Coordinates of C-alpha atoms in Angstrom, one line a residue:
X1 CA -18.8 -180.4 63.6
X2 CA -19.8 -176.8 63.2
X3 CA -22.0 -177.6 60.2
X4 CA -23.7 -180.4 62.2
X5 CA -24.5 -178.2 65.2
X6 CA -25.4 -175.0 63.2
X7 CA -29.1 -175.8 62.8
X8 CA -29.3 -176.7 66.5
X9 CA -27.7 -173.4 67.5
X10 CA -30.0 -171.4 65.2
X11 CA -33.0 -173.1 66.7
X12 CA -31.8 -172.4 70.2
X13 CA -31.3 -168.7 69.4
X14 CA -34.7 -168.5 67.9
X15 CA -36.2 -170.0 71.1
X16 CA -34.3 -167.5 73.2
X17 CA -35.6 -164.5 71.4
X18 CA -38.3 -162.9 73.5
X19 CA -41.8 -163.9 72.3
X20 CA -42.9 -160.3 72.5
X21 CA -40.4 -159.4 69.8
X22 CA -42.0 -161.8 67.4
X23 CA -45.6 -161.7 68.4
X24 CA -48.2 -159.6 66.6
X25 CA -50.9 -157.7 68.6
X26 CA -54.2 -159.6 68.5
X27 CA -56.9 -157.1 67.6
X28 CA -60.6 -158.1 67.8
X29 CA -63.1 -155.8 66.2
X30 CA -66.9 -156.3 66.8
X31 CA -67.7 -155.4 63.2
X32 CA -66.0 -155.9 59.8
X33 CA -65.7 -152.2 59.0
X34 CA -63.6 -151.6 62.2
X35 CA -61.6 -154.7 61.4
X36 CA -60.9 -153.5 57.8
X37 CA -59.6 -150.1 59.2
X38 CA -57.5 -151.8 61.9
X39 CA -55.9 -154.2 59.4
X40 CA -54.7 -151.2 57.2
X41 CA -53.5 -149.1 60.1
X42 CA -51.9 -152.1 61.9
X43 CA -50.3 -153.8 58.9
X44 CA -48.0 -156.6 59.5
X45 CA -47.8 -155.8 63.3
X46 CA -51.3 -157.0 64.0
X47 CA -53.6 -159.9 63.6
X48 CA -57.2 -158.8 63.2
X49 CA -60.4 -160.7 63.7
X50 CA -64.0 -159.5 63.2
X51 CA -66.7 -161.0 65.5
X52 CA -69.7 -160.1 63.3
X53 CA -70.0 -161.2 59.7
X54 CA -70.8 -158.8 56.9
X55 CA -74.1 -160.6 56.4
X56 CA -75.2 -160.1 60.1
X57 CA -77.2 -157.3 61.6
X58 CA -74.8 -156.0 64.1
X59 CA -77.4 -155.5 66.7
X60 CA -78.1 -159.2 66.8
X61 CA -74.9 -161.4 66.9
X62 CA -75.0 -164.7 68.6
X63 CA -72.7 -164.8 71.6
X64 CA -71.1 -168.1 70.7
X65 CA -68.2 -169.7 72.6
X66 CA -65.7 -169.3 69.7
X67 CA -66.2 -165.6 69.9
X68 CA -65.4 -165.5 73.6
X69 CA -62.3 -167.5 72.7
X70 CA -61.1 -164.9 70.2
X71 CA -61.6 -162.2 72.9
X72 CA -59.6 -164.2 75.4
X73 CA -56.5 -163.9 73.2
X74 CA -57.0 -160.2 72.3
X75 CA -54.7 -157.4 73.2
X76 CA -57.1 -154.8 71.8
X77 CA -60.9 -154.8 71.5
X78 CA -62.4 -152.3 69.0
X79 CA -66.2 -151.7 69.3
X80 CA -68.5 -149.4 67.5
X81 CA -70.2 -148.5 70.9
X82 CA -73.1 -146.2 71.3
X83 CA -75.1 -149.3 72.4
X84 CA -74.7 -151.1 69.0
X85 CA -73.3 -154.3 70.6
X86 CA -75.2 -154.0 74.0
X87 CA -77.2 -157.1 73.3
X88 CA -74.3 -159.5 72.9
X89 CA -70.9 -158.1 73.6
X90 CA -71.1 -157.9 77.5
X91 CA -71.7 -161.7 77.7
X92 CA -68.7 -162.4 75.4
X93 CA -66.5 -160.0 77.5
X94 CA -67.4 -161.8 80.7
X95 CA -66.8 -165.2 79.1
X96 CA -63.4 -164.2 77.7
X97 CA -61.9 -163.8 81.2
X98 CA -59.4 -161.3 79.7
X99 CA -58.7 -158.3 81.9
X100 CA -56.8 -156.5 79.3
X101 CA -59.9 -155.7 77.2
X102 CA -62.5 -154.8 79.8
X103 CA -64.0 -151.3 79.8
X104 CA -61.6 -148.8 81.2
X105 CA -58.5 -150.8 80.2
X106 CA -56.0 -149.7 77.5
X107 CA -57.0 -152.7 75.4
X108 CA -60.7 -151.5 75.2
X109 CA -61.5 -148.8 72.5
X110 CA -65.0 -147.6 72.1
X111 CA -64.9 -145.9 68.7
X112 CA -68.0 -143.9 69.2
X113 CA -66.0 -141.8 71.6
X114 CA -63.8 -140.7 68.7
X115 CA -66.5 -139.0 66.6
X116 CA -69.5 -136.7 67.0
X117 CA -72.8 -138.6 67.0
X118 CA -76.0 -137.7 65.4
X119 CA -79.5 -138.3 66.6
X120 CA -78.6 -138.2 70.3
X121 CA -82.0 -138.1 72.1
X122 CA -82.7 -135.0 74.1
X123 CA -85.4 -136.6 76.2
X124 CA -85.6 -139.9 78.2
X125 CA -85.9 -143.0 76.0
X126 CA -87.3 -146.4 76.7
X127 CA -87.9 -149.7 74.9
X128 CA -91.4 -148.6 73.8
X129 CA -89.6 -146.3 71.2
X130 CA -87.9 -149.2 69.6
X131 CA -84.1 -149.8 69.4
X132 CA -83.2 -146.2 70.3
X133 CA -79.6 -145.6 71.2
X134 CA -79.3 -143.2 74.2
X135 CA -75.9 -142.0 73.2
X136 CA -76.7 -141.3 69.5
X137 CA -76.8 -143.2 66.3
X138 CA -74.0 -145.8 66.0
X139 CA -73.9 -146.2 62.2
X140 CA -71.2 -143.6 61.7
X141 CA -68.8 -145.5 59.5
X142 CA -70.8 -144.6 56.4
X143 CA -69.3 -141.2 56.7
X144 CA -65.6 -141.3 55.7
X145 CA -65.0 -138.0 57.4
X146 CA -65.7 -139.8 60.7
X147 CA -63.7 -142.9 59.7
X148 CA -60.6 -140.6 59.3
X149 CA -60.9 -139.8 63.1
X150 CA -61.5 -143.5 63.9
X151 CA -58.3 -144.5 62.0
X152 CA -56.3 -141.9 63.9
X153 CA -57.7 -143.1 67.2
X154 CA -56.9 -146.8 66.4
X155 CA -53.4 -145.9 65.2
X156 CA -52.7 -144.0 68.5
X157 CA -54.0 -146.8 70.6
X158 CA -52.0 -149.5 68.8
X159 CA -48.8 -147.3 69.2
X160 CA -49.5 -147.0 72.9
X161 CA -49.9 -150.8 73.2
X162 CA -46.9 -151.6 71.1
X163 CA -44.5 -148.6 71.4
X164 CA -41.6 -150.4 69.7
X165 CA -43.6 -150.3 66.4
X166 CA -45.0 -146.8 66.8
X167 CA -43.4 -145.3 63.6
X168 CA -45.0 -148.0 61.5
X169 CA -48.5 -147.4 63.0
X170 CA -48.2 -143.7 62.5
X171 CA -46.9 -144.0 58.9
X172 CA -49.7 -146.4 58.0
X173 CA -52.3 -144.2 59.7
X174 CA -51.1 -141.2 57.7
X175 CA -51.2 -143.4 54.5
X176 CA -54.8 -144.4 55.2
X177 CA -56.0 -140.9 55.9
X178 CA -54.3 -139.5 52.8
X179 CA -55.8 -142.2 50.7
X180 CA -59.2 -141.8 52.3
X181 CA -59.2 -138.0 51.6
X182 CA -58.3 -138.6 48.0
X183 CA -61.1 -141.2 47.6
X184 CA -63.6 -138.8 49.3
X185 CA -62.9 -136.3 46.5
X186 CA -63.8 -138.9 43.9
X187 CA -66.9 -140.1 45.8
X188 CA -68.2 -136.6 46.4
X189 CA -67.7 -135.6 42.8
X190 CA -69.5 -138.8 41.6
X191 CA -72.5 -138.0 43.7
X192 CA -72.5 -134.2 43.5
X193 CA -75.6 -134.2 41.4
X194 CA -77.4 -136.4 43.9
X195 CA -77.5 -133.7 46.6
X196 CA -81.1 -133.0 47.6
X197 CA -82.2 -136.4 46.4
X198 CA -84.8 -138.1 48.7
X199 CA -84.6 -141.7 49.8
X200 CA -86.3 -144.1 52.2
X201 CA -84.2 -146.3 54.3
X202 CA -85.3 -149.6 56.0
X203 CA -83.5 -149.0 59.4
X204 CA -82.2 -145.7 60.8
X205 CA -78.8 -146.6 59.7
X206 CA -78.1 -144.2 56.8
X207 CA -78.2 -140.9 58.6
X208 CA -74.4 -140.4 58.4
X209 CA -74.3 -141.3 54.7
X210 CA -77.1 -138.9 54.0
X211 CA -75.4 -136.1 56.1
X212 CA -72.1 -136.5 54.3
X213 CA -73.7 -136.5 50.8
X214 CA -76.5 -134.1 51.3
X215 CA -79.2 -136.7 50.7
X216 CA -82.5 -136.6 52.5
X217 CA -83.8 -139.7 54.3
X218 CA -87.5 -138.8 54.5
X219 CA -88.9 -142.0 56.1
X220 CA -88.0 -145.5 57.2
X221 CA -89.7 -148.9 56.4
X222 CA -89.5 -149.7 60.1
X223 CA -92.1 -147.8 62.1
X224 CA -89.6 -147.7 65.0
X225 CA -86.0 -148.8 65.0
X226 CA -85.8 -152.6 65.2
X227 CA -89.6 -153.0 64.9
X228 CA -90.9 -154.9 61.8
X229 CA -93.2 -152.8 59.5
X230 CA -97.0 -153.3 59.9
X231 CA -99.6 -152.7 57.1
X232 CA -100.7 -149.3 58.3
X233 CA -97.1 -148.0 58.4
X234 CA -96.3 -149.5 55.0
X235 CA -99.2 -147.6 53.6
X236 CA -97.9 -144.4 55.2
X237 CA -94.4 -145.0 53.8
X238 CA -95.8 -145.6 50.4
X239 CA -97.7 -142.3 50.6
X240 CA -94.6 -140.5 51.6
X241 CA -92.6 -142.1 48.7
X242 CA -95.2 -141.0 46.2
X243 CA -95.7 -137.5 47.5
X244 CA -92.0 -136.8 48.0
X245 CA -91.1 -138.3 44.7
X246 CA -88.5 -140.6 46.4
X247 CA -85.7 -141.7 44.2
X248 CA -84.8 -145.0 45.9
X249 CA -85.6 -147.3 48.7
X250 CA -82.1 -148.2 50.2
X251 CA -81.3 -150.8 52.8
X252 CA -78.6 -153.1 54.0
X253 CA -78.7 -156.7 52.8
X254 CA -79.2 -158.2 56.2
X255 CA -82.7 -156.7 56.5
X256 CA -85.7 -158.4 54.8
X257 CA -86.3 -156.9 51.4
X258 CA -89.9 -157.9 50.4
X259 CA -91.6 -154.9 51.9
X260 CA -89.0 -152.4 50.5
X261 CA -89.3 -153.9 47.1
X262 CA -93.1 -153.7 47.2
X263 CA -93.0 -150.0 48.2
X264 CA -90.4 -149.3 45.5
X265 CA -92.5 -151.0 42.7
X266 CA -95.7 -149.2 43.7
X267 CA -94.0 -145.7 44.1
X268 CA -91.9 -145.9 40.9
X269 CA -88.7 -145.8 42.8
X270 CA -85.6 -147.9 42.6
X271 CA -84.8 -150.6 45.1
X272 CA -81.2 -150.7 46.3
X273 CA -79.8 -153.5 48.5
X274 CA -76.3 -152.7 49.7
X275 CA -73.8 -154.9 51.6
X276 CA -73.9 -153.9 55.2
X277 CA -70.1 -154.1 55.7
X278 CA -66.9 -154.7 53.9
X279 CA -66.1 -158.4 53.1
X280 CA -63.3 -158.4 55.7
X281 CA -62.6 -162.1 55.5
X282 CA -62.3 -161.8 51.6
X283 CA -59.7 -159.0 52.0
X284 CA -62.0 -156.1 51.0
X285 CA -60.7 -152.7 52.3
X286 CA -62.9 -150.0 53.6
X287 CA -62.1 -147.8 50.5
X288 CA -63.0 -150.7 48.2
X289 CA -66.2 -151.2 50.0
X290 CA -67.1 -147.5 49.7
X291 CA -66.1 -147.5 46.0
X292 CA -68.7 -150.2 45.5
X293 CA -71.4 -148.5 47.7
X294 CA -71.0 -145.1 45.9
X295 CA -71.2 -146.8 42.5
X296 CA -74.4 -148.6 43.5
X297 CA -75.9 -145.4 45.0
X298 CA -75.1 -143.4 42.0
X299 CA -77.0 -145.9 39.8
X300 CA -80.0 -145.9 42.1
X301 CA -80.2 -142.2 42.2
X302 CA -79.6 -141.9 38.4
X303 CA -76.5 -139.7 38.5

């Protein structure tokens, strides 16, 4: 009799265990880089989803219903902030009908508030200046020094939302930071001879990478952020590339490459197309992504 009813009793006990004791925190990140960091810090206590694909320009993500559905189930929303997602995230937040992740709630973490931002305008800006971000440049995850602060901020927020698993969040945060510092040493040593090198970027998105590594971004293929290049600006960029003896034209893969390739070929510079974000869905970590980026950059700069 006992053997007959044992499976039923075990099933009943499992049903009686509070759902919160078994559930993982649902974390939604707007971009794959934040998702990759959250996955390492959260470990088995979280389920992480990225709204943007690695192949998408994060300024222009379609606010599709399935993304609002992901947000409706979220306990924590991680966004880059500084206006990066302003064109699409507010619509999704409204559609999610989830009060736990609205601005000002514990489930809403604007990661731009965790770091110091570069290129913050000192005068009034408007749309005639292109895609200018009034708070500062939002492409800060190309600097692992700032990513360290982001990981700590995410770990603290996860621990606050899920205090029962606080020791695990803090231990994984420490492990992530320790690993990142060790990797930084390798990356900086690999690119030490590149300090002072001059590059041209497509969009104003490599300023933090340049600041970290001591590389100079002397011009952009876009005449203004978010504005496609015109013939007169292309001629200007080519002149700069030649006169400054630019080593490489560097851009993320979600931007059109034909103009950059043309400038590189005529200026005798290398063209480097880099993945914009880690392949989060494929399991790529932030450190693995940066390993690849550093190797590509070293090749393009000839070091």
